[in-house]
Amino acid sequence: MAFPYEATIVREFGKFYLNGSVIKSKKPIYWCISCKTALAEAEVEYEAHSSPSIFVKFPMISDLSKDVPALKGKKTFVVIWTTTPWTIPANLAIALHPDLEYVAVDTGNDQVLILAEGLMAVCMDTFGIRDYRVIAELDPIAWKT
């Protein structure tokens, strides 16, 4: 996340591009590191892999109570899920899908979580929250803040 580091990556990529090592094609070509030859698809073996994932609750900076009165005076958070937790320090915003329906869920501990309605039950179970209630259905497109 430092400009000199990013510049080095771009510079090195440029060298690859200029010497013809970067091509646009339909399939990747796998290379053996030790013998420096192309590998056939049959030679590539994948091991079982699971990616780490986390849920993160971000505090709402904007006051949505003008558009959603049920949130007035409540500590409100937007919940996200990611398999790339190392990107969190660089996050500048959260995007909500315009075709999904979102809900504001009162968790009973003086917090309201905003999350996709279709994932509410699974998330609450994952978080170990048994006593909760939906206090508002949200339309992210209508938010003016």
mmCIF file with all atom_site columns, C-alpha atoms in Angstrom:
data_model
loop_
_atom_site.group_PDB
_atom_site.id
_atom_site.type_symbol
_atom_site.label_atom_id
_atom_site.label_alt_id
_atom_site.label_comp_id
_atom_site.label_asym_id
_atom_site.label_entity_id
_atom_site.label_seq_id
_atom_site.pdbx_PDB_ins_code
_atom_site.Cartn_x
_atom_site.Cartn_y
_atom_site.Cartn_z
_atom_site.occupancy
_atom_site.B_iso_or_equiv
_atom_site.pdbx_formal_charge
_atom_site.auth_seq_id
_atom_site.auth_comp_id
_atom_site.auth_asym_id
_atom_site.auth_atom_id
_atom_site.pdbx_PDB_model_num
ATOM 1   C CA . MET A 1 1   ? 0.000   0.000   0.000   1.00 0.00 ? 1   MET A CA 1
ATOM 2   C CA . ALA A 1 2   ? 2.945   2.287   -0.651  1.00 0.00 ? 2   ALA A CA 1
ATOM 3   C CA . PHE A 1 3   ? 3.341   4.176   -3.908  1.00 0.00 ? 3   PHE A CA 1
ATOM 4   C CA . PRO A 1 4   ? 7.010   3.154   -4.442  1.00 0.00 ? 4   PRO A CA 1
ATOM 5   C CA . TYR A 1 5   ? 6.053   -0.525  -4.023  1.00 0.00 ? 5   TYR A CA 1
ATOM 6   C CA . GLU A 1 6   ? 3.155   -0.232  -6.484  1.00 0.00 ? 6   GLU A CA 1
ATOM 7   C CA . ALA A 1 7   ? 5.400   1.640   -8.933  1.00 0.00 ? 7   ALA A CA 1
ATOM 8   C CA . THR A 1 8   ? 7.953   -1.192  -8.792  1.00 0.00 ? 8   THR A CA 1
ATOM 9   C CA . ILE A 1 9   ? 5.263   -3.753  -9.602  1.00 0.00 ? 9   ILE A CA 1
ATOM 10  C CA . VAL A 1 10  ? 4.045   -1.721  -12.577 1.00 0.00 ? 10  VAL A CA 1
ATOM 11  C CA . ARG A 1 11  ? 7.602   -1.158  -13.790 1.00 0.00 ? 11  ARG A CA 1
ATOM 12  C CA . GLU A 1 12  ? 8.392   -4.899  -13.649 1.00 0.00 ? 12  GLU A CA 1
ATOM 13  C CA . PHE A 1 13  ? 5.120   -5.780  -15.350 1.00 0.00 ? 13  PHE A CA 1
ATOM 14  C CA . GLY A 1 14  ? 6.025   -3.281  -18.065 1.00 0.00 ? 14  GLY A CA 1
ATOM 15  C CA . LYS A 1 15  ? 9.307   -5.121  -18.631 1.00 0.00 ? 15  LYS A CA 1
ATOM 16  C CA . PHE A 1 16  ? 7.406   -8.395  -19.063 1.00 0.00 ? 16  PHE A CA 1
ATOM 17  C CA . TYR A 1 17  ? 5.023   -6.727  -21.490 1.00 0.00 ? 17  TYR A CA 1
ATOM 18  C CA . LEU A 1 18  ? 7.731   -5.062  -23.543 1.00 0.00 ? 18  LEU A CA 1
ATOM 19  C CA . ASN A 1 19  ? 9.726   -8.280  -23.990 1.00 0.00 ? 19  ASN A CA 1
ATOM 20  C CA . GLY A 1 20  ? 6.618   -10.129 -25.224 1.00 0.00 ? 20  GLY A CA 1
ATOM 21  C CA . SER A 1 21  ? 6.078   -12.277 -22.143 1.00 0.00 ? 21  SER A CA 1
ATOM 22  C CA . VAL A 1 22  ? 2.505   -11.064 -21.609 1.00 0.00 ? 22  VAL A CA 1
ATOM 23  C CA . ILE A 1 23  ? -0.117  -12.378 -23.974 1.00 0.00 ? 23  ILE A CA 1
ATOM 24  C CA . LYS A 1 24  ? -3.897  -12.404 -23.990 1.00 0.00 ? 24  LYS A CA 1
ATOM 25  C CA . SER A 1 25  ? -5.255  -15.860 -24.618 1.00 0.00 ? 25  SER A CA 1
ATOM 26  C CA . LYS A 1 26  ? -8.005  -18.217 -23.586 1.00 0.00 ? 26  LYS A CA 1
ATOM 27  C CA . LYS A 1 27  ? -6.076  -20.361 -21.109 1.00 0.00 ? 27  LYS A CA 1
ATOM 28  C CA . PRO A 1 28  ? -3.228  -19.857 -18.698 1.00 0.00 ? 28  PRO A CA 1
ATOM 29  C CA . ILE A 1 29  ? 0.034   -21.634 -19.408 1.00 0.00 ? 29  ILE A CA 1
ATOM 30  C CA . TYR A 1 30  ? 1.534   -23.232 -16.333 1.00 0.00 ? 30  TYR A CA 1
ATOM 31  C CA . TRP A 1 31  ? 5.314   -23.346 -16.047 1.00 0.00 ? 31  TRP A CA 1
ATOM 32  C CA . CYS A 1 32  ? 7.603   -25.592 -14.059 1.00 0.00 ? 32  CYS A CA 1
ATOM 33  C CA . ILE A 1 33  ? 9.771   -23.435 -11.824 1.00 0.00 ? 33  ILE A CA 1
ATOM 34  C CA . SER A 1 34  ? 12.686  -25.871 -11.680 1.00 0.00 ? 34  SER A CA 1
ATOM 35  C CA . CYS A 1 35  ? 13.001  -26.980 -15.338 1.00 0.00 ? 35  CYS A CA 1
ATOM 36  C CA . LYS A 1 36  ? 11.467  -23.820 -16.856 1.00 0.00 ? 36  LYS A CA 1
ATOM 37  C CA . THR A 1 37  ? 9.193   -25.653 -19.294 1.00 0.00 ? 37  THR A CA 1
ATOM 38  C CA . ALA A 1 38  ? 5.456   -25.501 -19.934 1.00 0.00 ? 38  ALA A CA 1
ATOM 39  C CA . LEU A 1 39  ? 3.332   -28.025 -18.065 1.00 0.00 ? 39  LEU A CA 1
ATOM 40  C CA . ALA A 1 40  ? 0.520   -30.041 -19.612 1.00 0.00 ? 40  ALA A CA 1
ATOM 41  C CA . GLU A 1 41  ? -2.862  -29.756 -17.907 1.00 0.00 ? 41  GLU A CA 1
ATOM 42  C CA . ALA A 1 42  ? -2.512  -33.364 -16.740 1.00 0.00 ? 42  ALA A CA 1
ATOM 43  C CA . GLU A 1 43  ? 0.667   -32.425 -14.851 1.00 0.00 ? 43  GLU A CA 1
ATOM 44  C CA . VAL A 1 44  ? -1.052  -29.738 -12.784 1.00 0.00 ? 44  VAL A CA 1
ATOM 45  C CA . GLU A 1 45  ? -2.407  -31.083 -9.511  1.00 0.00 ? 45  GLU A CA 1
ATOM 46  C CA . TYR A 1 46  ? -4.515  -29.048 -7.144  1.00 0.00 ? 46  TYR A CA 1
ATOM 47  C CA . GLU A 1 47  ? -4.619  -29.742 -3.474  1.00 0.00 ? 47  GLU A CA 1
ATOM 48  C CA . ALA A 1 48  ? -7.665  -29.132 -1.340  1.00 0.00 ? 48  ALA A CA 1
ATOM 49  C CA . HIS A 1 49  ? -7.652  -25.493 -0.318  1.00 0.00 ? 49  HIS A CA 1
ATOM 50  C CA . SER A 1 50  ? -9.903  -23.397 1.832   1.00 0.00 ? 50  SER A CA 1
ATOM 51  C CA . SER A 1 51  ? -9.638  -19.645 1.927   1.00 0.00 ? 51  SER A CA 1
ATOM 52  C CA . PRO A 1 52  ? -9.856  -17.785 5.196   1.00 0.00 ? 52  PRO A CA 1
ATOM 53  C CA . SER A 1 53  ? -12.944 -15.645 5.401   1.00 0.00 ? 53  SER A CA 1
ATOM 54  C CA . ILE A 1 54  ? -14.186 -13.135 7.912   1.00 0.00 ? 54  ILE A CA 1
ATOM 55  C CA . PHE A 1 55  ? -17.244 -11.082 8.682   1.00 0.00 ? 55  PHE A CA 1
ATOM 56  C CA . VAL A 1 56  ? -16.563 -7.444  9.493   1.00 0.00 ? 56  VAL A CA 1
ATOM 57  C CA . LYS A 1 57  ? -18.965 -4.859  10.826  1.00 0.00 ? 57  LYS A CA 1
ATOM 58  C CA . PHE A 1 58  ? -18.243 -1.315  9.733   1.00 0.00 ? 58  PHE A CA 1
ATOM 59  C CA . PRO A 1 59  ? -19.822 1.560   11.656  1.00 0.00 ? 59  PRO A CA 1
ATOM 60  C CA . MET A 1 60  ? -22.179 3.698   9.585   1.00 0.00 ? 60  MET A CA 1
ATOM 61  C CA . ILE A 1 61  ? -20.717 7.170   9.269   1.00 0.00 ? 61  ILE A CA 1
ATOM 62  C CA . SER A 1 62  ? -23.772 8.682   7.597   1.00 0.00 ? 62  SER A CA 1
ATOM 63  C CA . ASP A 1 63  ? -26.917 9.257   9.623   1.00 0.00 ? 63  ASP A CA 1
ATOM 64  C CA . LEU A 1 64  ? -29.634 7.283   7.863   1.00 0.00 ? 64  LEU A CA 1
ATOM 65  C CA . SER A 1 65  ? -32.349 8.196   10.368  1.00 0.00 ? 65  SER A CA 1
ATOM 66  C CA . LYS A 1 66  ? -33.805 10.820  8.015   1.00 0.00 ? 66  LYS A CA 1
ATOM 67  C CA . ASP A 1 67  ? -34.581 8.067   5.489   1.00 0.00 ? 67  ASP A CA 1
ATOM 68  C CA . VAL A 1 68  ? -34.926 5.228   8.025   1.00 0.00 ? 68  VAL A CA 1
ATOM 69  C CA . PRO A 1 69  ? -36.470 6.618   11.253  1.00 0.00 ? 69  PRO A CA 1
ATOM 70  C CA . ALA A 1 70  ? -36.080 3.264   13.063  1.00 0.00 ? 70  ALA A CA 1
ATOM 71  C CA . LEU A 1 71  ? -32.309 3.865   13.145  1.00 0.00 ? 71  LEU A CA 1
ATOM 72  C CA . LYS A 1 72  ? -32.510 7.162   15.063  1.00 0.00 ? 72  LYS A CA 1
ATOM 73  C CA . GLY A 1 73  ? -30.126 7.127   18.017  1.00 0.00 ? 73  GLY A CA 1
ATOM 74  C CA . LYS A 1 74  ? -28.902 3.583   17.349  1.00 0.00 ? 74  LYS A CA 1
ATOM 75  C CA . LYS A 1 75  ? -25.337 2.412   16.787  1.00 0.00 ? 75  LYS A CA 1
ATOM 76  C CA . THR A 1 76  ? -25.584 1.075   13.247  1.00 0.00 ? 76  THR A CA 1
ATOM 77  C CA . PHE A 1 77  ? -23.111 -1.165  11.428  1.00 0.00 ? 77  PHE A CA 1
ATOM 78  C CA . VAL A 1 78  ? -22.958 -2.620  7.924   1.00 0.00 ? 78  VAL A CA 1
ATOM 79  C CA . VAL A 1 79  ? -21.831 -6.252  7.863   1.00 0.00 ? 79  VAL A CA 1
ATOM 80  C CA . ILE A 1 80  ? -19.589 -7.517  5.067   1.00 0.00 ? 80  ILE A CA 1
ATOM 81  C CA . TRP A 1 81  ? -18.019 -10.904 4.355   1.00 0.00 ? 81  TRP A CA 1
ATOM 82  C CA . THR A 1 82  ? -14.685 -11.285 2.613   1.00 0.00 ? 82  THR A CA 1
ATOM 83  C CA . THR A 1 83  ? -12.140 -13.927 1.669   1.00 0.00 ? 83  THR A CA 1
ATOM 84  C CA . THR A 1 84  ? -9.488  -11.228 1.299   1.00 0.00 ? 84  THR A CA 1
ATOM 85  C CA . PRO A 1 85  ? -9.158  -9.857  4.842   1.00 0.00 ? 85  PRO A CA 1
ATOM 86  C CA . TRP A 1 86  ? -5.767  -8.314  4.065   1.00 0.00 ? 86  TRP A CA 1
ATOM 87  C CA . THR A 1 87  ? -7.571  -5.710  1.931   1.00 0.00 ? 87  THR A CA 1
ATOM 88  C CA . ILE A 1 88  ? -9.551  -4.318  4.884   1.00 0.00 ? 88  ILE A CA 1
ATOM 89  C CA . PRO A 1 89  ? -7.009  -1.584  5.801   1.00 0.00 ? 89  PRO A CA 1
ATOM 90  C CA . ALA A 1 90  ? -7.342  -0.089  2.312   1.00 0.00 ? 90  ALA A CA 1
ATOM 91  C CA . ASN A 1 91  ? -11.171 -0.099  2.259   1.00 0.00 ? 91  ASN A CA 1
ATOM 92  C CA . LEU A 1 92  ? -12.665 3.308   1.544   1.00 0.00 ? 92  LEU A CA 1
ATOM 93  C CA . ALA A 1 93  ? -16.307 2.351   1.066   1.00 0.00 ? 93  ALA A CA 1
ATOM 94  C CA . ILE A 1 94  ? -18.829 -0.472  1.109   1.00 0.00 ? 94  ILE A CA 1
ATOM 95  C CA . ALA A 1 95  ? -20.970 -1.222  -1.926  1.00 0.00 ? 95  ALA A CA 1
ATOM 96  C CA . LEU A 1 96  ? -24.463 -2.664  -1.634  1.00 0.00 ? 96  LEU A CA 1
ATOM 97  C CA . HIS A 1 97  ? -26.034 -4.566  -4.501  1.00 0.00 ? 97  HIS A CA 1
ATOM 98  C CA . PRO A 1 98  ? -28.921 -2.572  -5.984  1.00 0.00 ? 98  PRO A CA 1
ATOM 99  C CA . ASP A 1 99  ? -30.973 -5.723  -6.699  1.00 0.00 ? 99  ASP A CA 1
ATOM 100 C CA . LEU A 1 100 ? -30.758 -7.171  -3.189  1.00 0.00 ? 100 LEU A CA 1
ATOM 101 C CA . GLU A 1 101 ? -32.997 -6.351  -0.273  1.00 0.00 ? 101 GLU A CA 1
ATOM 102 C CA . TYR A 1 102 ? -31.350 -5.302  2.964   1.00 0.00 ? 102 TYR A CA 1
ATOM 103 C CA . VAL A 1 103 ? -32.620 -5.210  6.515   1.00 0.00 ? 103 VAL A CA 1
ATOM 104 C CA . ALA A 1 104 ? -31.697 -3.418  9.701   1.00 0.00 ? 104 ALA A CA 1
ATOM 105 C CA . VAL A 1 105 ? -31.541 -5.991  12.484  1.00 0.00 ? 105 VAL A CA 1
ATOM 106 C CA . ASP A 1 106 ? -31.688 -5.029  16.155  1.00 0.00 ? 106 ASP A CA 1
ATOM 107 C CA . THR A 1 107 ? -29.421 -7.520  17.913  1.00 0.00 ? 107 THR A CA 1
ATOM 108 C CA . GLY A 1 108 ? -30.581 -6.610  21.404  1.00 0.00 ? 108 GLY A CA 1
ATOM 109 C CA . ASN A 1 109 ? -27.148 -5.424  22.533  1.00 0.00 ? 109 ASN A CA 1
ATOM 110 C CA . ASP A 1 110 ? -27.611 -1.770  21.595  1.00 0.00 ? 110 ASP A CA 1
ATOM 111 C CA . GLN A 1 111 ? -26.450 -2.436  18.030  1.00 0.00 ? 111 GLN A CA 1
ATOM 112 C CA . VAL A 1 112 ? -28.181 -2.581  14.672  1.00 0.00 ? 112 VAL A CA 1
ATOM 113 C CA . LEU A 1 113 ? -26.668 -4.620  11.848  1.00 0.00 ? 113 LEU A CA 1
ATOM 114 C CA . ILE A 1 114 ? -27.425 -3.887  8.197   1.00 0.00 ? 114 ILE A CA 1
ATOM 115 C CA . LEU A 1 115 ? -27.147 -6.960  5.995   1.00 0.00 ? 115 LEU A CA 1
ATOM 116 C CA . ALA A 1 116 ? -28.736 -8.735  3.043   1.00 0.00 ? 116 ALA A CA 1
ATOM 117 C CA . GLU A 1 117 ? -32.160 -10.044 3.974   1.00 0.00 ? 117 GLU A CA 1
ATOM 118 C CA . GLY A 1 118 ? -31.518 -13.401 2.317   1.00 0.00 ? 118 GLY A CA 1
ATOM 119 C CA . LEU A 1 119 ? -28.449 -13.959 4.496   1.00 0.00 ? 119 LEU A CA 1
ATOM 120 C CA . MET A 1 120 ? -29.907 -12.734 7.782   1.00 0.00 ? 120 MET A CA 1
ATOM 121 C CA . ALA A 1 121 ? -30.747 -16.112 9.345   1.00 0.00 ? 121 ALA A CA 1
ATOM 122 C CA . VAL A 1 122 ? -27.436 -17.689 8.344   1.00 0.00 ? 122 VAL A CA 1
ATOM 123 C CA . CYS A 1 123 ? -25.458 -14.677 9.598   1.00 0.00 ? 123 CYS A CA 1
ATOM 124 C CA . MET A 1 124 ? -27.279 -14.498 12.930  1.00 0.00 ? 124 MET A CA 1
ATOM 125 C CA . ASP A 1 125 ? -26.676 -18.207 13.450  1.00 0.00 ? 125 ASP A CA 1
ATOM 126 C CA . THR A 1 126 ? -22.986 -17.793 12.541  1.00 0.00 ? 126 THR A CA 1
ATOM 127 C CA . PHE A 1 127 ? -22.670 -14.847 14.931  1.00 0.00 ? 127 PHE A CA 1
ATOM 128 C CA . GLY A 1 128 ? -24.386 -16.818 17.704  1.00 0.00 ? 128 GLY A CA 1
ATOM 129 C CA . ILE A 1 129 ? -27.161 -14.217 17.994  1.00 0.00 ? 129 ILE A CA 1
ATOM 130 C CA . ARG A 1 130 ? -30.473 -15.898 18.806  1.00 0.00 ? 130 ARG A CA 1
ATOM 131 C CA . ASP A 1 131 ? -32.574 -12.945 19.957  1.00 0.00 ? 131 ASP A CA 1
ATOM 132 C CA . TYR A 1 132 ? -32.926 -10.414 17.148  1.00 0.00 ? 132 TYR A CA 1
ATOM 133 C CA . ARG A 1 133 ? -35.619 -8.614  15.207  1.00 0.00 ? 133 ARG A CA 1
ATOM 134 C CA . VAL A 1 134 ? -35.873 -6.757  11.925  1.00 0.00 ? 134 VAL A CA 1
ATOM 135 C CA . ILE A 1 135 ? -36.611 -3.100  12.623  1.00 0.00 ? 135 ILE A CA 1
ATOM 136 C CA . ALA A 1 136 ? -36.523 -1.834  9.029   1.00 0.00 ? 136 ALA A CA 1
ATOM 137 C CA . GLU A 1 137 ? -36.395 -3.011  5.457   1.00 0.00 ? 137 GLU A CA 1
ATOM 138 C CA . LEU A 1 138 ? -33.918 -0.929  3.489   1.00 0.00 ? 138 LEU A CA 1
ATOM 139 C CA . ASP A 1 139 ? -33.673 0.250   -0.078  1.00 0.00 ? 139 ASP A CA 1
ATOM 140 C CA . PRO A 1 140 ? -30.027 1.262   -0.660  1.00 0.00 ? 140 PRO A CA 1
ATOM 141 C CA . ILE A 1 141 ? -30.936 3.061   -3.880  1.00 0.00 ? 141 ILE A CA 1
ATOM 142 C CA . ALA A 1 142 ? -33.201 5.436   -1.961  1.00 0.00 ? 142 ALA A CA 1
ATOM 143 C CA . TRP A 1 143 ? -30.483 6.513   0.489   1.00 0.00 ? 143 TRP A CA 1
ATOM 144 C CA . LYS A 1 144 ? -29.545 10.064  -0.191  1.00 0.00 ? 144 LYS A CA 1
ATOM 145 C CA . THR A 1 145 ? -26.456 10.142  2.040   1.00 0.00 ? 145 THR A CA 1
#
